[in-house]
Amino acid sequence: MHAPLIIDIAGSTLDDKDRRRLIHPRVGGVILFGRNWSGRAALTRTIAEMKDLRPDLLVGVDHEGGRVQRFREDGYTPLPAMRALGQRWLRDDGGPPGTGALQAMEAATAIGHVLGAELRACGVDLSFTPVLDLDHGRSDVIGSRAFGRDARMVTVLARSLALGLLQTGMANCGKHFPGHGWARADTHVASATDERSLDAILADDALPYAQLSTCLRAVMPAHVIYPQVDTRPAGFSSVWLEDVLRDRLGFAGAVFSDDLGMAAARRVPGLRGSGPDGELTMPEAVMQALQAGCDLALVCNQSNVDGGRTLDALLDALDEAEDDGLWQPDPDSEDRRQRLLPQTAPLPWDELMHDGDYQRALERVAQLAADTRD
């Protein structure tokens, strides 16, 4: 049974509407936000209740470090933005050439370990990280979230971060394929375009995806249009997802859509929906993303709008589409979702606080913060 929908919940505890949606066979996961946080113990209880309802539910969160870190209090370590790692890479501080690069790699692994261990201790399965976008100095929505401008440096630091996540049993999700750093617009509120050629993108922004194809467990495409390649945004483009990502780059993991509630996901060139001014409705956006090659569809910030009517309509529409033969569940997609679930038990929080590997990783993170201040 393919469960492609990753949905949200309204608050820090589950209500009856949340519970009804979470047991729906088309719901495969939950994405958490700051509004779902009311303390570490409460988060742990809420996730445990979710897993009681659906043991195979994938619980994820955008928890990158810097300005994108959903949980920062009650014991959670404030993590630096990824730009700090790129800056450390460039500083040898009087040591032999490459000293800074080695220290940045070690710090990246430490950040991945701390990030993964703290989230898993509360029941979170996956953080949507690392950011593989290059910092061209053009995109405010990316900015300090990126490791830096050099694709090779980004590749190495992302691999190091993924190693730290792996040490805690957490998978990874590289984003935003094939690259969001060149496009200026914020796809949350507007359409974004990157006019460069396929060869130029593959040689630069998409290079980390090629080099990490056997390391990445999941990828999230950008809602950016690359008109020299396809008229549709990458997350709605079988050219990008099937021809380039899977066939050309050899990626075999899960593909998440980016949030299908974003403006750039509702106004798609060449796709006229039944919403206002031809916008795609949420069911239409989900269907288009799945048909283009996404395994999983992120539907964020809908449970607290009109009592979650959009989510309920989406669940009904997906069932109807299957009954009418307009959409077929994909067992390969479901297998990819299942493989993102941790295969080992996490350390409970109290045990984590006394774990030597975690403590050493904390020291590395603190040292990076001190180096960045210097």
mmCIF file of C-alpha atoms in Angstrom:
data_model
loop_
_atom_site.group_PDB
_atom_site.id
_atom_site.type_symbol
_atom_site.label_atom_id
_atom_site.label_comp_id
_atom_site.label_asym_id
_atom_site.label_seq_id
_atom_site.Cartn_x
_atom_site.Cartn_y
_atom_site.Cartn_z
ATOM 1 C CA MET A 1 0.000 0.000 0.000
ATOM 2 C CA HIS A 2 1.666 3.188 -1.204
ATOM 3 C CA ALA A 3 1.371 5.996 1.373
ATOM 4 C CA PRO A 4 2.688 9.078 -0.477
ATOM 5 C CA LEU A 5 1.385 11.962 1.644
ATOM 6 C CA ILE A 6 3.499 13.748 4.251
ATOM 7 C CA ILE A 7 1.121 16.016 6.171
ATOM 8 C CA ASP A 8 1.246 18.311 9.205
ATOM 9 C CA ILE A 9 -0.613 18.508 12.497
ATOM 10 C CA ALA A 10 -2.176 21.633 13.950
ATOM 11 C CA GLY A 11 -0.635 21.887 17.424
ATOM 12 C CA SER A 12 1.662 20.312 19.976
ATOM 13 C CA THR A 13 -0.794 17.508 20.749
ATOM 14 C CA LEU A 14 -3.007 15.351 18.552
ATOM 15 C CA ASP A 15 -6.715 16.005 18.235
ATOM 16 C CA ASP A 16 -9.324 13.667 16.794
ATOM 17 C CA LYS A 17 -8.926 15.126 13.301
ATOM 18 C CA ASP A 18 -5.200 14.493 13.404
ATOM 19 C CA ARG A 19 -5.727 10.926 14.559
ATOM 20 C CA ARG A 20 -8.262 10.222 11.828
ATOM 21 C CA ARG A 21 -5.899 11.523 9.147
ATOM 22 C CA LEU A 22 -2.823 9.700 10.477
ATOM 23 C CA ILE A 23 -4.487 6.299 10.174
ATOM 24 C CA HIS A 24 -5.543 6.969 6.579
ATOM 25 C CA PRO A 25 -3.653 4.486 4.356
ATOM 26 C CA ARG A 26 -2.469 7.244 2.003
ATOM 27 C CA VAL A 27 -0.679 9.147 4.779
ATOM 28 C CA GLY A 28 2.927 8.030 5.075
ATOM 29 C CA GLY A 29 4.383 10.650 7.338
ATOM 30 C CA VAL A 30 4.229 13.890 9.282
ATOM 31 C CA ILE A 31 6.333 17.027 9.008
ATOM 32 C CA LEU A 32 6.736 19.029 12.217
ATOM 33 C CA PHE A 33 7.008 22.792 12.646
ATOM 34 C CA GLY A 34 7.761 25.237 15.442
ATOM 35 C CA ARG A 35 4.073 25.414 16.343
ATOM 36 C CA ASN A 36 4.230 21.715 17.253
ATOM 37 C CA TRP A 37 6.847 22.423 19.924
ATOM 38 C CA SER A 38 5.869 22.975 23.558
ATOM 39 C CA GLY A 39 8.843 21.260 25.148
ATOM 40 C CA ARG A 40 10.910 18.134 24.711
ATOM 41 C CA ALA A 41 8.768 15.842 26.865
ATOM 42 C CA ALA A 42 5.581 16.937 25.105
ATOM 43 C CA LEU A 43 7.158 16.377 21.692
ATOM 44 C CA THR A 44 8.275 12.889 22.711
ATOM 45 C CA ARG A 45 4.773 12.009 23.938
ATOM 46 C CA THR A 46 3.079 13.311 20.804
ATOM 47 C CA ILE A 47 5.389 11.399 18.473
ATOM 48 C CA ALA A 48 4.964 8.247 20.570
ATOM 49 C CA GLU A 49 1.194 8.576 20.184
ATOM 50 C CA MET A 50 1.629 8.958 16.425
ATOM 51 C CA LYS A 51 3.729 5.795 16.289
ATOM 52 C CA ASP A 52 1.144 3.925 18.369
ATOM 53 C CA LEU A 53 -1.401 4.805 15.691
ATOM 54 C CA ARG A 54 0.967 4.038 12.805
ATOM 55 C CA PRO A 55 4.205 2.247 13.679
ATOM 56 C CA ASP A 56 5.617 2.831 10.186
ATOM 57 C CA LEU A 57 4.844 6.561 10.121
ATOM 58 C CA LEU A 58 7.816 8.650 8.955
ATOM 59 C CA VAL A 59 8.233 11.697 11.216
ATOM 60 C CA GLY A 60 10.321 14.467 9.676
ATOM 61 C CA VAL A 61 11.290 18.068 10.317
ATOM 62 C CA ASP A 62 13.283 20.876 8.698
ATOM 63 C CA HIS A 63 16.131 21.037 11.203
ATOM 64 C CA GLU A 64 19.202 22.265 9.350
ATOM 65 C CA GLY A 65 20.865 24.656 11.794
ATOM 66 C CA GLY A 66 21.060 28.423 11.620
ATOM 67 C CA ARG A 67 17.767 30.129 10.916
ATOM 68 C CA VAL A 68 16.085 26.851 9.920
ATOM 69 C CA GLN A 69 15.981 24.911 13.178
ATOM 70 C CA ARG A 70 12.544 24.100 14.537
ATOM 71 C CA PHE A 71 13.575 23.077 18.075
ATOM 72 C CA ARG A 72 16.068 25.235 19.982
ATOM 73 C CA GLU A 73 15.111 25.040 23.648
ATOM 74 C CA ASP A 74 14.790 22.559 26.518
ATOM 75 C CA GLY A 75 18.139 20.899 25.862
ATOM 76 C CA TYR A 76 18.345 21.159 22.084
ATOM 77 C CA THR A 77 21.696 22.456 20.883
ATOM 78 C CA PRO A 78 21.558 25.657 18.779
ATOM 79 C CA LEU A 79 23.354 24.598 15.606
ATOM 80 C CA PRO A 80 25.290 26.982 13.360
ATOM 81 C CA ALA A 81 24.216 27.726 9.814
ATOM 82 C CA MET A 82 26.010 25.630 7.203
ATOM 83 C CA ARG A 83 27.859 28.717 5.968
ATOM 84 C CA ALA A 84 29.983 28.491 9.135
ATOM 85 C CA LEU A 85 31.364 25.170 7.899
ATOM 86 C CA GLY A 86 32.238 26.640 4.529
ATOM 87 C CA GLN A 87 34.022 29.519 6.244
ATOM 88 C CA ARG A 88 35.956 27.102 8.449
ATOM 89 C CA TRP A 89 37.005 25.167 5.344
ATOM 90 C CA LEU A 90 38.737 28.260 3.962
ATOM 91 C CA ARG A 91 40.737 29.060 7.128
ATOM 92 C CA ASP A 92 43.968 27.192 7.760
ATOM 93 C CA ASP A 93 44.905 29.562 10.626
ATOM 94 C CA GLY A 94 48.618 29.169 10.019
ATOM 95 C CA GLY A 95 48.518 25.391 9.707
ATOM 96 C CA PRO A 96 49.443 23.337 6.642
ATOM 97 C CA PRO A 97 47.222 23.793 3.559
ATOM 98 C CA GLY A 98 44.021 21.829 3.983
ATOM 99 C CA THR A 99 43.915 22.148 7.780
ATOM 100 C CA GLY A 100 40.730 24.176 7.615
ATOM 101 C CA ALA A 101 39.098 21.697 5.242
ATOM 102 C CA LEU A 102 39.848 18.776 7.570
ATOM 103 C CA GLN A 103 38.501 20.641 10.582
ATOM 104 C CA ALA A 104 35.372 21.666 8.665
ATOM 105 C CA MET A 105 34.742 18.034 7.698
ATOM 106 C CA GLU A 106 35.112 16.931 11.320
ATOM 107 C CA ALA A 107 32.766 19.706 12.476
ATOM 108 C CA ALA A 108 30.201 18.773 9.810
ATOM 109 C CA THR A 109 30.169 15.183 11.038
ATOM 110 C CA ALA A 110 29.770 16.440 14.608
ATOM 111 C CA ILE A 111 26.813 18.642 13.622
ATOM 112 C CA GLY A 112 25.174 15.704 11.861
ATOM 113 C CA HIS A 113 25.683 13.532 14.950
ATOM 114 C CA VAL A 114 24.255 16.089 17.384
ATOM 115 C CA LEU A 115 21.366 16.945 15.078
ATOM 116 C CA GLY A 116 20.420 13.323 14.475
ATOM 117 C CA ALA A 117 20.904 12.109 18.048
ATOM 118 C CA GLU A 118 18.813 14.878 19.623
ATOM 119 C CA LEU A 119 15.960 14.490 17.138
ATOM 120 C CA ARG A 120 15.925 10.711 17.334
ATOM 121 C CA ALA A 121 15.885 10.824 21.159
ATOM 122 C CA CYS A 122 12.435 12.434 20.869
ATOM 123 C CA GLY A 123 11.208 10.116 18.127
ATOM 124 C CA VAL A 124 11.910 12.134 14.960
ATOM 125 C CA ASP A 125 13.025 9.880 12.101
ATOM 126 C CA LEU A 126 14.356 12.285 9.467
ATOM 127 C CA SER A 127 15.587 15.843 9.081
ATOM 128 C CA PHE A 128 15.341 17.364 5.606
ATOM 129 C CA THR A 129 19.052 18.123 5.373
ATOM 130 C CA PRO A 130 21.669 18.714 3.962
ATOM 131 C CA VAL A 131 21.134 21.787 1.795
ATOM 132 C CA LEU A 132 23.146 21.213 -1.394
ATOM 133 C CA ASP A 133 22.372 24.568 -3.010
ATOM 134 C CA LEU A 134 25.354 26.716 -3.934
ATOM 135 C CA ASP A 135 25.603 30.218 -2.534
ATOM 136 C CA HIS A 136 25.817 32.414 -5.608
ATOM 137 C CA GLY A 137 25.015 35.475 -3.500
ATOM 138 C CA ARG A 138 21.710 35.866 -5.348
ATOM 139 C CA SER A 139 19.129 33.988 -3.255
ATOM 140 C CA ASP A 140 18.022 35.390 0.093
ATOM 141 C CA VAL A 141 15.960 32.291 0.825
ATOM 142 C CA ILE A 142 19.132 30.145 0.607
ATOM 143 C CA GLY A 143 21.925 32.453 1.753
ATOM 144 C CA SER A 144 23.620 31.174 4.904
ATOM 145 C CA ARG A 145 21.815 27.832 4.628
ATOM 146 C CA ALA A 146 24.358 26.854 1.958
ATOM 147 C CA PHE A 147 27.843 25.551 2.773
ATOM 148 C CA GLY A 148 29.311 27.861 0.153
ATOM 149 C CA ARG A 149 29.845 28.545 -3.528
ATOM 150 C CA ASP A 150 32.217 25.714 -4.487
ATOM 151 C CA ALA A 151 30.353 22.559 -5.528
ATOM 152 C CA ARG A 152 33.244 20.303 -4.529
ATOM 153 C CA MET A 153 33.406 21.763 -1.023
ATOM 154 C CA VAL A 154 29.623 21.449 -0.695
ATOM 155 C CA THR A 155 29.849 17.804 -1.755
ATOM 156 C CA VAL A 156 32.510 16.906 0.807
ATOM 157 C CA LEU A 157 30.847 18.760 3.690
ATOM 158 C CA ALA A 158 27.456 17.279 2.863
ATOM 159 C CA ARG A 159 28.961 13.800 2.864
ATOM 160 C CA SER A 160 30.543 14.514 6.256
ATOM 161 C CA LEU A 161 27.223 15.743 7.659
ATOM 162 C CA ALA A 162 25.491 12.643 6.307
ATOM 163 C CA LEU A 163 28.070 10.489 8.080
ATOM 164 C CA GLY A 164 27.180 12.142 11.374
ATOM 165 C CA LEU A 165 23.497 11.495 10.745
ATOM 166 C CA LEU A 166 24.262 7.884 9.862
ATOM 167 C CA GLN A 167 26.095 7.415 13.158
ATOM 168 C CA THR A 168 22.761 8.060 14.897
ATOM 169 C CA GLY A 169 20.729 5.901 12.512
ATOM 170 C CA MET A 170 19.172 8.815 10.605
ATOM 171 C CA ALA A 171 18.884 9.037 6.823
ATOM 172 C CA ASN A 172 19.401 12.256 4.860
ATOM 173 C CA CYS A 173 17.615 14.352 2.252
ATOM 174 C CA GLY A 174 19.577 16.562 -0.141
ATOM 175 C CA LYS A 175 17.800 19.674 -1.357
ATOM 176 C CA HIS A 176 16.839 21.532 -3.573
ATOM 177 C CA PHE A 177 17.585 19.600 -6.787
ATOM 178 C CA PRO A 178 19.089 20.614 -9.177
ATOM 179 C CA GLY A 179 19.873 23.856 -7.331
ATOM 180 C CA HIS A 180 18.053 26.868 -5.902
ATOM 181 C CA GLY A 181 21.028 29.150 -5.334
ATOM 182 C CA TRP A 182 20.963 30.949 -8.708
ATOM 183 C CA ALA A 183 17.243 31.816 -8.758
ATOM 184 C CA ARG A 184 16.477 35.058 -6.949
ATOM 185 C CA ALA A 185 12.771 34.612 -6.144
ATOM 186 C CA ASP A 186 11.455 32.886 -3.016
ATOM 187 C CA THR A 187 9.272 30.013 -4.233
ATOM 188 C CA HIS A 188 7.192 30.199 -1.057
ATOM 189 C CA VAL A 189 5.559 33.328 -2.467
ATOM 190 C CA ALA A 190 6.504 33.602 -6.152
ATOM 191 C CA SER A 191 7.675 31.736 -9.233
ATOM 192 C CA ALA A 192 11.429 31.416 -9.661
ATOM 193 C CA THR A 193 13.436 30.919 -12.847
ATOM 194 C CA ASP A 194 16.989 29.829 -13.653
ATOM 195 C CA GLU A 195 17.811 30.556 -17.295
ATOM 196 C CA ARG A 196 21.052 28.543 -17.497
ATOM 197 C CA SER A 197 21.567 25.517 -19.738
ATOM 198 C CA LEU A 198 21.424 21.900 -18.606
ATOM 199 C CA ASP A 199 25.167 21.491 -19.128
ATOM 200 C CA ALA A 200 25.918 24.579 -17.021
ATOM 201 C CA ILE A 201 23.705 23.375 -14.178
ATOM 202 C CA LEU A 202 25.069 19.822 -14.230
ATOM 203 C CA ALA A 203 28.643 21.113 -14.171
ATOM 204 C CA ASP A 204 28.015 23.340 -11.158
ATOM 205 C CA ASP A 205 24.870 23.373 -8.999
ATOM 206 C CA ALA A 206 23.846 19.764 -9.646
ATOM 207 C CA LEU A 207 27.377 18.393 -9.250
ATOM 208 C CA PRO A 208 26.853 17.425 -5.573
ATOM 209 C CA TYR A 209 23.910 15.223 -6.570
ATOM 210 C CA ALA A 210 26.051 13.390 -9.102
ATOM 211 C CA GLN A 211 28.905 12.901 -6.637
ATOM 212 C CA LEU A 212 26.597 11.876 -3.778
ATOM 213 C CA SER A 213 24.194 9.658 -5.715
ATOM 214 C CA THR A 214 25.150 6.561 -3.696
ATOM 215 C CA CYS A 215 25.208 8.500 -0.399
ATOM 216 C CA LEU A 216 21.922 10.384 -0.556
ATOM 217 C CA ARG A 217 18.914 8.511 0.757
ATOM 218 C CA ALA A 218 16.383 11.113 -0.376
ATOM 219 C CA VAL A 219 16.250 14.209 -2.569
ATOM 220 C CA MET A 220 13.874 17.181 -2.613
ATOM 221 C CA PRO A 221 13.550 19.050 -5.923
ATOM 222 C CA ALA A 222 13.208 22.814 -6.196
ATOM 223 C CA HIS A 223 10.031 24.575 -7.286
ATOM 224 C CA VAL A 224 12.275 26.454 -9.727
ATOM 225 C CA ILE A 225 11.718 26.566 -13.498
ATOM 226 C CA TYR A 226 14.740 25.908 -15.721
ATOM 227 C CA PRO A 227 13.266 26.899 -19.108
ATOM 228 C CA GLN A 228 16.201 25.645 -21.189
ATOM 229 C CA VAL A 229 15.468 22.166 -19.831
ATOM 230 C CA ASP A 230 11.690 22.096 -19.186
ATOM 231 C CA THR A 231 8.875 24.590 -18.831
ATOM 232 C CA ARG A 232 7.731 23.030 -15.560
ATOM 233 C CA PRO A 233 9.411 23.417 -12.150
ATOM 234 C CA ALA A 234 11.800 20.585 -11.319
ATOM 235 C CA GLY A 235 9.394 19.050 -8.801
ATOM 236 C CA PHE A 236 6.758 18.686 -11.532
ATOM 237 C CA SER A 237 9.150 17.656 -14.295
ATOM 238 C CA SER A 238 9.723 14.052 -15.370
ATOM 239 C CA VAL A 239 12.658 15.396 -17.394
ATOM 240 C CA TRP A 240 14.439 16.458 -14.203
ATOM 241 C CA LEU A 241 13.247 13.660 -11.922
ATOM 242 C CA GLU A 242 13.341 10.655 -14.241
ATOM 243 C CA ASP A 243 15.665 11.523 -17.135
ATOM 244 C CA VAL A 244 18.269 13.536 -15.217
ATOM 245 C CA LEU A 245 18.132 12.556 -11.541
ATOM 246 C CA ARG A 246 17.424 8.846 -11.868
ATOM 247 C CA ASP A 247 18.732 7.888 -15.332
ATOM 248 C CA ARG A 248 21.650 10.264 -15.823
ATOM 249 C CA LEU A 249 22.817 10.714 -12.215
ATOM 250 C CA GLY A 250 21.877 7.231 -11.013
ATOM 251 C CA PHE A 251 19.910 8.249 -7.933
ATOM 252 C CA ALA A 252 17.893 5.339 -6.489
ATOM 253 C CA GLY A 253 16.493 6.808 -3.249
ATOM 254 C CA ALA A 254 13.247 8.553 -2.371
ATOM 255 C CA VAL A 255 12.117 11.804 -3.978
ATOM 256 C CA PHE A 256 10.085 14.205 -1.836
ATOM 257 C CA SER A 257 8.237 17.088 -3.393
ATOM 258 C CA ASP A 258 8.867 20.433 -1.755
ATOM 259 C CA ASP A 259 5.829 21.903 0.008
ATOM 260 C CA LEU A 260 2.944 21.803 -2.461
ATOM 261 C CA GLY A 261 1.257 24.682 -0.668
ATOM 262 C CA MET A 262 3.925 27.112 -1.936
ATOM 263 C CA ALA A 263 2.898 29.684 -4.510
ATOM 264 C CA ALA A 264 5.339 28.281 -7.082
ATOM 265 C CA ALA A 265 3.699 24.848 -6.764
ATOM 266 C CA ARG A 266 0.197 26.133 -7.472
ATOM 267 C CA ARG A 267 0.905 28.330 -10.503
ATOM 268 C CA VAL A 268 2.719 25.999 -12.889
ATOM 269 C CA PRO A 269 3.274 26.949 -16.544
ATOM 270 C CA GLY A 270 1.452 24.608 -18.895
ATOM 271 C CA LEU A 271 -0.772 23.221 -16.150
ATOM 272 C CA ARG A 272 -4.138 24.852 -15.719
ATOM 273 C CA GLY A 273 -5.936 23.812 -12.578
ATOM 274 C CA SER A 274 -9.487 24.200 -11.397
ATOM 275 C CA GLY A 275 -8.601 26.690 -8.649
ATOM 276 C CA PRO A 276 -8.886 30.496 -8.765
ATOM 277 C CA ASP A 277 -7.195 32.026 -11.843
ATOM 278 C CA GLY A 278 -6.251 28.565 -13.057
ATOM 279 C CA GLU A 279 -4.208 27.618 -9.981
ATOM 280 C CA LEU A 280 -3.748 23.954 -9.232
ATOM 281 C CA THR A 281 -5.833 22.713 -6.342
ATOM 282 C CA MET A 282 -3.959 20.731 -3.735
ATOM 283 C CA PRO A 283 -5.154 17.366 -5.121
ATOM 284 C CA GLU A 284 -4.121 18.460 -8.616
ATOM 285 C CA ALA A 285 -0.682 19.561 -7.395
ATOM 286 C CA VAL A 286 -0.146 16.260 -5.552
ATOM 287 C CA MET A 287 -1.190 14.204 -8.574
ATOM 288 C CA GLN A 288 1.072 16.156 -10.901
ATOM 289 C CA ALA A 289 4.060 15.795 -8.561
ATOM 290 C CA LEU A 290 3.548 12.040 -8.166
ATOM 291 C CA GLN A 291 3.088 11.536 -11.895
ATOM 292 C CA ALA A 292 6.292 13.482 -12.598
ATOM 293 C CA GLY A 293 8.344 11.122 -10.432
ATOM 294 C CA CYS A 294 8.006 12.183 -6.796
ATOM 295 C CA ASP A 295 7.577 9.273 -4.396
ATOM 296 C CA LEU A 296 6.260 11.426 -1.555
ATOM 297 C CA ALA A 297 4.267 14.665 -1.530
ATOM 298 C CA LEU A 298 4.792 17.252 1.200
ATOM 299 C CA VAL A 299 1.582 19.064 2.165
ATOM 300 C CA CYS A 300 2.485 21.597 4.843
ATOM 301 C CA ASN A 301 0.597 24.099 7.011
ATOM 302 C CA GLN A 302 -2.874 22.907 6.048
ATOM 303 C CA SER A 303 -4.178 21.247 9.226
ATOM 304 C CA ASN A 304 -4.660 24.579 10.982
ATOM 305 C CA VAL A 305 -6.543 26.245 8.092
ATOM 306 C CA ASP A 306 -10.344 25.861 8.020
ATOM 307 C CA GLY A 307 -10.098 22.855 10.288
ATOM 308 C CA GLY A 308 -7.920 21.038 7.786
ATOM 309 C CA ARG A 309 -10.533 20.926 5.025
ATOM 310 C CA THR A 310 -7.836 20.936 2.353
ATOM 311 C CA LEU A 311 -6.238 17.824 3.829
ATOM 312 C CA ASP A 312 -9.549 16.008 4.101
ATOM 313 C CA ALA A 313 -10.452 16.904 0.511
ATOM 314 C CA LEU A 314 -7.029 15.707 -0.617
ATOM 315 C CA LEU A 315 -7.436 12.315 1.061
ATOM 316 C CA ASP A 316 -10.839 11.852 -0.553
ATOM 317 C CA ALA A 317 -9.540 12.963 -3.955
ATOM 318 C CA LEU A 318 -6.604 10.547 -3.881
ATOM 319 C CA ASP A 319 -8.909 7.635 -3.073
ATOM 320 C CA GLU A 320 -11.242 8.671 -5.898
ATOM 321 C CA ALA A 321 -8.339 9.026 -8.337
ATOM 322 C CA GLU A 322 -7.232 5.473 -7.564
ATOM 323 C CA ASP A 323 -10.780 4.131 -7.942
ATOM 324 C CA ASP A 324 -11.121 5.934 -11.296
ATOM 325 C CA GLY A 325 -7.773 4.690 -12.570
ATOM 326 C CA LEU A 326 -6.250 8.187 -12.672
ATOM 327 C CA TRP A 327 -3.506 7.294 -10.188
ATOM 328 C CA GLN A 328 -1.879 4.005 -9.308
ATOM 329 C CA PRO A 329 -0.008 3.388 -6.049
ATOM 330 C CA ASP A 330 3.663 2.625 -6.660
ATOM 331 C CA PRO A 331 5.171 -0.215 -4.610
ATOM 332 C CA ASP A 332 8.689 0.990 -5.441
ATOM 333 C CA SER A 333 7.870 4.409 -4.008
ATOM 334 C CA GLU A 334 6.517 2.809 -0.866
ATOM 335 C CA ASP A 335 9.665 0.718 -0.507
ATOM 336 C CA ARG A 336 11.754 3.886 -0.749
ATOM 337 C CA ARG A 337 9.652 5.509 1.977
ATOM 338 C CA GLN A 338 10.035 2.501 4.254
ATOM 339 C CA ARG A 339 13.812 2.516 3.788
ATOM 340 C CA LEU A 340 13.980 6.024 5.262
ATOM 341 C CA LEU A 341 12.758 4.734 8.624
ATOM 342 C CA PRO A 342 15.565 4.200 11.167
ATOM 343 C CA GLN A 343 16.654 0.603 11.568
ATOM 344 C CA THR A 344 18.122 1.020 15.057
ATOM 345 C CA ALA A 345 16.668 2.171 18.357
ATOM 346 C CA PRO A 346 17.609 5.699 19.467
ATOM 347 C CA LEU A 347 19.305 6.556 22.726
ATOM 348 C CA PRO A 348 16.727 8.021 25.135
ATOM 349 C CA TRP A 349 17.500 11.603 26.090
ATOM 350 C CA ASP A 350 18.905 10.873 29.557
ATOM 351 C CA GLU A 351 21.214 8.187 28.177
ATOM 352 C CA LEU A 352 22.242 10.460 25.318
ATOM 353 C CA MET A 353 23.443 13.087 27.782
ATOM 354 C CA HIS A 354 26.007 10.565 29.089
ATOM 355 C CA ASP A 355 27.038 9.139 25.715
ATOM 356 C CA GLY A 356 30.712 9.707 24.935
ATOM 357 C CA ASP A 357 30.314 10.038 21.158
ATOM 358 C CA TYR A 358 27.582 12.624 21.576
ATOM 359 C CA GLN A 359 29.611 14.594 24.097
ATOM 360 C CA ARG A 360 32.641 14.686 21.793
ATOM 361 C CA ALA A 361 30.425 15.847 18.936
ATOM 362 C CA LEU A 362 29.057 18.622 21.168
ATOM 363 C CA GLU A 363 32.600 19.780 21.852
ATOM 364 C CA ARG A 364 33.309 19.990 18.129
ATOM 365 C CA VAL A 365 30.152 22.014 17.543
ATOM 366 C CA ALA A 366 31.073 24.395 20.352
ATOM 367 C CA GLN A 367 34.565 24.791 18.891
ATOM 368 C CA LEU A 368 33.106 25.649 15.473
ATOM 369 C CA ALA A 369 30.909 28.300 17.078
ATOM 370 C CA ALA A 370 33.940 29.777 18.860
ATOM 371 C CA ASP A 371 36.002 29.749 15.634
ATOM 372 C CA THR A 372 33.185 31.483 13.760
ATOM 373 C CA ARG A 373 32.975 34.235 16.406
ATOM 374 C CA ASP A 374 36.723 34.762 16.121
#
